[in-house]
Amino acid sequence: MTISPSKAPLETASKERLRLWLRFLKASRSVENSLRENLKAEFNTTLPRFDVLAALSRYADGLKMSQISGVLKVSNGNVTGIVDRLAEEGLLIRVPVPGDRRASLVRLTQRGQEEFARQAAAHEAWISDMLSGFDAESARALADDLQTLETSLTARRARDD
Amino acid sequence: MTISPSKAPLETASKERLRLWLRFLKASRSVENSLRENLKAEFNTTLPRFDVLAALSRYADGLKMSQISGVLKVSNGNVTGIVDRLAEEGLLIRVPVPGDRRASLVRLTQRGQEEFARQAAAHEAWISDMLSGFDAESARALADDLQTLETSLTARRARDD
DNA sequence: TACAAATATTTTATACTTGAAGTAAATGCA
DNA sequence: TGCATTTACTTCAAGTATAAAATATTTGTA
């Protein structure tokens, strides 16, 4: 006889992968829903807005609209509305790009930087709390597994183009 | 000297968990975007519609509206519109619940069952292809890790209620 | 039996999302 | 230079998402 797994027997690879994806989705939704609630309650904002601020916070020189949608992997038209609203509130500004009147750079304002700093600190604490079942080492290990997944996905994309 | 990790040194648990979440989100979005595209191209449908059919397919007796939103972890009002559209297309029906005129059971029609069977088969194949970087065993292992996450989240929820 | 509270769902307002169409500007090349 | 193509962005239509208010019905209990 061969070595058998601890609990249920392994299904086909296809079934195990499907199960993995369903678990994945469930966990992802749980965390996202929780973040959404917290952002609403503590900062009266939303996840998409937070994501845009987060992207901009990594680029002091600003990002063009298409770069924002590229980084966040959301559609172009989507970003317009979110940036519009954040601009109205004074958290960011659109700066004309010299030499290209089609484009503009989106940059955090001082207020935007300060507001995002507060949100980011809270965000990290929430995540750490939610993922408290993982110590530093196992978090790293799982993150590495997910890197494998990313690599697999990227390879597949390249193949299909 | 102590044993050091293969690549970068471990950050604080908080940072490692944040990194894990960001990887998680990225992978999740990649897979979701790919599924969305495929569902549109092959079946002219969307992920939310697929999810509703999938939930119903596991309950031959049907589910109440609130049970669907419970299973899918989406809001109540959301399900109304999706079910409306699927009903118009004849993929499901609302059946009155005898003895409770507020509620209705939503059930797949024959056509709905057949249509979902085709979609589910394709869906499993897409997932299996996307996650081909994992063999049955490592898929199972990662799924088990995610179970840990679920448990951690559930415990946290219980604590905060 | 009355009737307050709870339950099931829909409706509403607002925001997010995509893909496609539209507008304006920049680029490539005959 | 002239003009088709590409690029950057916005607008639009339809669908998805939430939370909160509204509606209808059932349940608990005095």
PDB file of N, CA and C (backbone and C1' of nucleotides) in Angstrom, chain D residues 6-29:
ATOM      1  P    DT D   6      -3.375  51.302 -35.929  1.00  0.00           P
ATOM      2  O5'  DT D   6      -2.887  52.156 -34.674  1.00  0.00           O
ATOM      3  C5'  DT D   6      -1.583  52.729 -34.700  1.00  0.00           C
ATOM      4  C4'  DT D   6      -1.414  53.672 -33.526  1.00  0.00           C
ATOM      5  C3'  DT D   6      -1.848  53.070 -32.188  1.00  0.00           C
ATOM      6  O3'  DT D   6      -0.745  53.195 -31.310  1.00  0.00           O
ATOM      7  C1'  DT D   6      -2.759  55.245 -32.487  1.00  0.00           C
ATOM      8  P    DT D   7      -0.758  52.605 -29.817  1.00  0.00           P
ATOM      9  O5'  DT D   7      -1.135  53.920 -28.997  1.00  0.00           O
ATOM     10  C5'  DT D   7      -0.278  55.042 -29.043  1.00  0.00           C
ATOM     11  C4'  DT D   7      -0.857  56.149 -28.193  1.00  0.00           C
ATOM     12  C3'  DT D   7      -1.315  55.696 -26.798  1.00  0.00           C
ATOM     13  O3'  DT D   7      -0.692  56.550 -25.861  1.00  0.00           O
ATOM     14  C1'  DT D   7      -3.013  56.963 -27.876  1.00  0.00           C
ATOM     15  P    DA D   8      -0.886  56.362 -24.274  1.00  0.00           P
ATOM     16  O5'  DA D   8      -2.054  57.401 -24.001  1.00  0.00           O
ATOM     17  C5'  DA D   8      -1.771  58.794 -23.939  1.00  0.00           C
ATOM     18  C4'  DA D   8      -2.967  59.498 -23.351  1.00  0.00           C
ATOM     19  C3'  DA D   8      -3.505  58.859 -22.065  1.00  0.00           C
ATOM     20  O3'  DA D   8      -3.613  59.882 -21.088  1.00  0.00           O
ATOM     21  C1'  DA D   8      -5.250  59.123 -23.650  1.00  0.00           C
ATOM     22  P    DC D   9      -4.130  59.487 -19.560  1.00  0.00           P
ATOM     23  O5'  DC D   9      -5.665  59.772 -19.704  1.00  0.00           O
ATOM     24  C5'  DC D   9      -6.081  61.097 -20.043  1.00  0.00           C
ATOM     25  C4'  DC D   9      -7.513  61.072 -20.516  1.00  0.00           C
ATOM     26  C3'  DC D   9      -8.512  60.599 -19.476  1.00  0.00           C
ATOM     27  O3'  DC D   9      -9.035  61.772 -18.839  1.00  0.00           O
ATOM     28  C1'  DC D   9      -9.070  59.976 -21.729  1.00  0.00           C
ATOM     29  P    DT D  10     -10.244  61.630 -17.770  1.00  0.00           P
ATOM     30  O5'  DT D  10     -11.516  61.596 -18.736  1.00  0.00           O
ATOM     31  C5'  DT D  10     -11.738  62.692 -19.609  1.00  0.00           C
ATOM     32  C4'  DT D  10     -13.081  62.523 -20.303  1.00  0.00           C
ATOM     33  C3'  DT D  10     -14.270  62.335 -19.363  1.00  0.00           C
ATOM     34  O3'  DT D  10     -15.265  63.240 -19.811  1.00  0.00           O
ATOM     35  C1'  DT D  10     -14.208  60.585 -20.964  1.00  0.00           C
ATOM     36  P    DT D  11     -16.697  63.330 -19.030  1.00  0.00           P
ATOM     37  O5'  DT D  11     -17.660  62.421 -19.934  1.00  0.00           O
ATOM     38  C5'  DT D  11     -17.724  62.662 -21.337  1.00  0.00           C
ATOM     39  C4'  DT D  11     -18.680  61.665 -21.985  1.00  0.00           C
ATOM     40  C3'  DT D  11     -19.980  61.407 -21.214  1.00  0.00           C
ATOM     41  O3'  DT D  11     -21.021  61.441 -22.180  1.00  0.00           O
ATOM     42  C1'  DT D  11     -18.897  59.361 -21.670  1.00  0.00           C
ATOM     43  P    DC D  12     -22.586  61.454 -21.740  1.00  0.00           P
ATOM     44  O5'  DC D  12     -23.001  59.928 -21.974  1.00  0.00           O
ATOM     45  C5'  DC D  12     -22.778  59.343 -23.262  1.00  0.00           C
ATOM     46  C4'  DC D  12     -23.089  57.859 -23.220  1.00  0.00           C
ATOM     47  C3'  DC D  12     -24.297  57.475 -22.364  1.00  0.00           C
ATOM     48  O3'  DC D  12     -25.266  56.898 -23.230  1.00  0.00           O
ATOM     49  C1'  DC D  12     -22.437  56.039 -21.973  1.00  0.00           C
ATOM     50  P    DA D  13     -26.778  56.606 -22.703  1.00  0.00           P
ATOM     51  O5'  DA D  13     -26.746  55.018 -22.551  1.00  0.00           O
ATOM     52  C5'  DA D  13     -26.173  54.229 -23.607  1.00  0.00           C
ATOM     53  C4'  DA D  13     -26.191  52.765 -23.209  1.00  0.00           C
ATOM     54  C3'  DA D  13     -27.384  52.351 -22.352  1.00  0.00           C
ATOM     55  O3'  DA D  13     -27.746  51.031 -22.728  1.00  0.00           O
ATOM     56  C1'  DA D  13     -25.413  51.948 -21.151  1.00  0.00           C
ATOM     57  P    DA D  14     -29.091  50.316 -22.151  1.00  0.00           P
ATOM     58  O5'  DA D  14     -28.478  49.170 -21.231  1.00  0.00           O
ATOM     59  C5'  DA D  14     -27.587  48.232 -21.811  1.00  0.00           C
ATOM     60  C4'  DA D  14     -26.943  47.435 -20.711  1.00  0.00           C
ATOM     61  C3'  DA D  14     -27.931  46.909 -19.661  1.00  0.00           C
ATOM     62  O3'  DA D  14     -27.722  45.521 -19.514  1.00  0.00           O
ATOM     63  C1'  DA D  14     -26.111  48.014 -18.626  1.00  0.00           C
ATOM     64  P    DG D  15     -28.659  44.624 -18.543  1.00  0.00           P
ATOM     65  O5'  DG D  15     -27.633  44.178 -17.407  1.00  0.00           O
ATOM     66  C5'  DG D  15     -26.331  43.743 -17.787  1.00  0.00           C
ATOM     67  C4'  DG D  15     -25.417  43.809 -16.584  1.00  0.00           C
ATOM     68  C3'  DG D  15     -25.997  43.184 -15.308  1.00  0.00           C
ATOM     69  O3'  DG D  15     -25.026  42.266 -14.809  1.00  0.00           O
ATOM     70  C1'  DG D  15     -25.102  45.316 -14.847  1.00  0.00           C
ATOM     71  P    DT D  16     -25.345  41.238 -13.628  1.00  0.00           P
ATOM     72  O5'  DT D  16     -24.525  41.941 -12.445  1.00  0.00           O
ATOM     73  C5'  DT D  16     -23.131  42.083 -12.602  1.00  0.00           C
ATOM     74  C4'  DT D  16     -22.560  42.806 -11.408  1.00  0.00           C
ATOM     75  C3'  DT D  16     -22.957  42.225 -10.041  1.00  0.00           C
ATOM     76  O3'  DT D  16     -21.769  42.079  -9.291  1.00  0.00           O
ATOM     77  C1'  DT D  16     -23.336  44.545 -10.092  1.00  0.00           C
ATOM     78  P    DA D  17     -21.712  41.381  -7.852  1.00  0.00           P
ATOM     79  O5'  DA D  17     -21.994  42.559  -6.816  1.00  0.00           O
ATOM     80  C5'  DA D  17     -20.874  43.240  -6.277  1.00  0.00           C
ATOM     81  C4'  DA D  17     -21.331  44.355  -5.379  1.00  0.00           C
ATOM     82  C3'  DA D  17     -22.326  43.979  -4.286  1.00  0.00           C
ATOM     83  O3'  DA D  17     -21.583  43.606  -3.119  1.00  0.00           O
ATOM     84  C1'  DA D  17     -22.781  46.129  -5.246  1.00  0.00           C
ATOM     85  P    DT D  18     -22.439  43.148  -1.807  1.00  0.00           P
ATOM     86  O5'  DT D  18     -22.711  44.554  -1.106  1.00  0.00           O
ATOM     87  C5'  DT D  18     -21.609  45.427  -0.891  1.00  0.00           C
ATOM     88  C4'  DT D  18     -22.104  46.734  -0.308  1.00  0.00           C
ATOM     89  C3'  DT D  18     -23.046  46.542   0.883  1.00  0.00           C
ATOM     90  O3'  DT D  18     -22.404  47.003   2.063  1.00  0.00           O
ATOM     91  C1'  DT D  18     -23.950  48.095  -0.707  1.00  0.00           C
ATOM     92  P    DA D  19     -23.087  46.750   3.491  1.00  0.00           P
ATOM     93  O5'  DA D  19     -24.018  48.034   3.674  1.00  0.00           O
ATOM     94  C5'  DA D  19     -23.464  49.339   3.527  1.00  0.00           C
ATOM     95  C4'  DA D  19     -24.582  50.339   3.689  1.00  0.00           C
ATOM     96  C3'  DA D  19     -25.468  50.096   4.916  1.00  0.00           C
ATOM     97  O3'  DA D  19     -25.737  51.353   5.504  1.00  0.00           O
ATOM     98  C1'  DA D  19     -26.805  50.074   2.959  1.00  0.00           C
ATOM     99  P    DA D  20     -26.599  51.474   6.856  1.00  0.00           P
ATOM    100  O5'  DA D  20     -27.986  52.112   6.379  1.00  0.00           O
ATOM    101  C5'  DA D  20     -27.976  53.118   5.367  1.00  0.00           C
ATOM    102  C4'  DA D  20     -29.399  53.397   4.926  1.00  0.00           C
ATOM    103  C3'  DA D  20     -30.442  53.235   6.040  1.00  0.00           C
ATOM    104  O3'  DA D  20     -31.417  54.244   5.871  1.00  0.00           O
ATOM    105  C1'  DA D  20     -31.000  51.845   4.239  1.00  0.00           C
ATOM    106  P    DA D  21     -32.547  54.550   6.949  1.00  0.00           P
ATOM    107  O5'  DA D  21     -33.873  54.511   6.057  1.00  0.00           O
ATOM    108  C5'  DA D  21     -33.877  55.200   4.807  1.00  0.00           C
ATOM    109  C4'  DA D  21     -35.067  54.738   3.997  1.00  0.00           C
ATOM    110  C3'  DA D  21     -36.370  54.640   4.776  1.00  0.00           C
ATOM    111  O3'  DA D  21     -37.396  55.205   3.985  1.00  0.00           O
ATOM    112  C1'  DA D  21     -35.897  52.560   3.746  1.00  0.00           C
ATOM    113  P    DA D  22     -38.942  55.193   4.455  1.00  0.00           P
ATOM    114  O5'  DA D  22     -39.516  53.964   3.626  1.00  0.00           O
ATOM    115  C5'  DA D  22     -39.462  53.997   2.209  1.00  0.00           C
ATOM    116  C4'  DA D  22     -40.211  52.792   1.663  1.00  0.00           C
ATOM    117  C3'  DA D  22     -41.574  52.563   2.310  1.00  0.00           C
ATOM    118  O3'  DA D  22     -42.518  52.311   1.269  1.00  0.00           O
ATOM    119  C1'  DA D  22     -40.271  50.602   2.461  1.00  0.00           C
ATOM    120  P    DT D  23     -44.103  52.070   1.652  1.00  0.00           P
ATOM    121  O5'  DT D  23     -44.220  50.492   1.540  1.00  0.00           O
ATOM    122  C5'  DT D  23     -43.863  49.839   0.333  1.00  0.00           C
ATOM    123  C4'  DT D  23     -44.133  48.353   0.473  1.00  0.00           C
ATOM    124  C3'  DT D  23     -45.450  48.013   1.165  1.00  0.00           C
ATOM    125  O3'  DT D  23     -46.200  47.176   0.294  1.00  0.00           O
ATOM    126  C1'  DT D  23     -43.673  46.774   2.095  1.00  0.00           C
ATOM    127  P    DA D  24     -47.734  46.750   0.613  1.00  0.00           P
ATOM    128  O5'  DA D  24     -47.528  45.244   1.069  1.00  0.00           O
ATOM    129  C5'  DA D  24     -46.726  44.380   0.287  1.00  0.00           C
ATOM    130  C4'  DA D  24     -46.454  43.129   1.089  1.00  0.00           C
ATOM    131  C3'  DA D  24     -47.681  42.597   1.826  1.00  0.00           C
ATOM    132  O3'  DA D  24     -47.910  41.275   1.365  1.00  0.00           O
ATOM    133  C1'  DA D  24     -45.797  42.696   3.257  1.00  0.00           C
ATOM    134  P    DT D  25     -49.168  40.422   1.860  1.00  0.00           P
ATOM    135  O5'  DT D  25     -48.541  39.542   3.027  1.00  0.00           O
ATOM    136  C5'  DT D  25     -47.381  38.763   2.736  1.00  0.00           C
ATOM    137  C4'  DT D  25     -46.793  38.268   4.032  1.00  0.00           C
ATOM    138  C3'  DT D  25     -47.767  37.519   4.941  1.00  0.00           C
ATOM    139  O3'  DT D  25     -47.431  36.146   4.873  1.00  0.00           O
ATOM    140  C1'  DT D  25     -46.276  38.927   6.147  1.00  0.00           C
ATOM    141  P    DT D  26     -48.212  35.034   5.708  1.00  0.00           P
ATOM    142  O5'  DT D  26     -47.328  34.935   7.028  1.00  0.00           O
ATOM    143  C5'  DT D  26     -45.955  34.576   6.916  1.00  0.00           C
ATOM    144  C4'  DT D  26     -45.298  34.671   8.281  1.00  0.00           C
ATOM    145  C3'  DT D  26     -45.947  33.819   9.375  1.00  0.00           C
ATOM    146  O3'  DT D  26     -44.942  32.983   9.911  1.00  0.00           O
ATOM    147  C1'  DT D  26     -45.563  36.028  10.143  1.00  0.00           C
ATOM    148  P    DT D  27     -45.238  31.908  11.065  1.00  0.00           P
ATOM    149  O5'  DT D  27     -44.742  32.689  12.367  1.00  0.00           O
ATOM    150  C5'  DT D  27     -43.435  33.236  12.401  1.00  0.00           C
ATOM    151  C4'  DT D  27     -43.195  33.897  13.752  1.00  0.00           C
ATOM    152  C3'  DT D  27     -43.709  33.089  14.947  1.00  0.00           C
ATOM    153  O3'  DT D  27     -42.703  33.085  15.941  1.00  0.00           O
ATOM    154  C1'  DT D  27     -44.605  35.281  15.001  1.00  0.00           C
ATOM    155  P    DG D  28     -42.777  32.202  17.246  1.00  0.00           P
ATOM    156  O5'  DG D  28     -42.835  33.285  18.416  1.00  0.00           O
ATOM    157  C5'  DG D  28     -41.872  34.354  18.436  1.00  0.00           C
ATOM    158  C4'  DG D  28     -42.288  35.365  19.487  1.00  0.00           C
ATOM    159  C3'  DG D  28     -42.741  34.760  20.816  1.00  0.00           C
ATOM    160  O3'  DG D  28     -42.253  35.604  21.855  1.00  0.00           O
ATOM    161  C1'  DG D  28     -44.502  36.042  19.914  1.00  0.00           C
ATOM    162  P    DT D  29     -42.235  35.163  23.366  1.00  0.00           P
ATOM    163  O5'  DT D  29     -43.368  36.073  24.015  1.00  0.00           O
ATOM    164  C5'  DT D  29     -43.389  37.471  23.726  1.00  0.00           C
ATOM    165  C4'  DT D  29     -44.704  38.066  24.203  1.00  0.00           C
ATOM    166  C3'  DT D  29     -45.318  37.377  25.419  1.00  0.00           C
ATOM    167  O3'  DT D  29     -45.917  38.360  26.234  1.00  0.00           O
ATOM    168  C1'  DT D  29     -46.891  37.475  23.735  1.00  0.00           C
TER     169       DT D  29
END
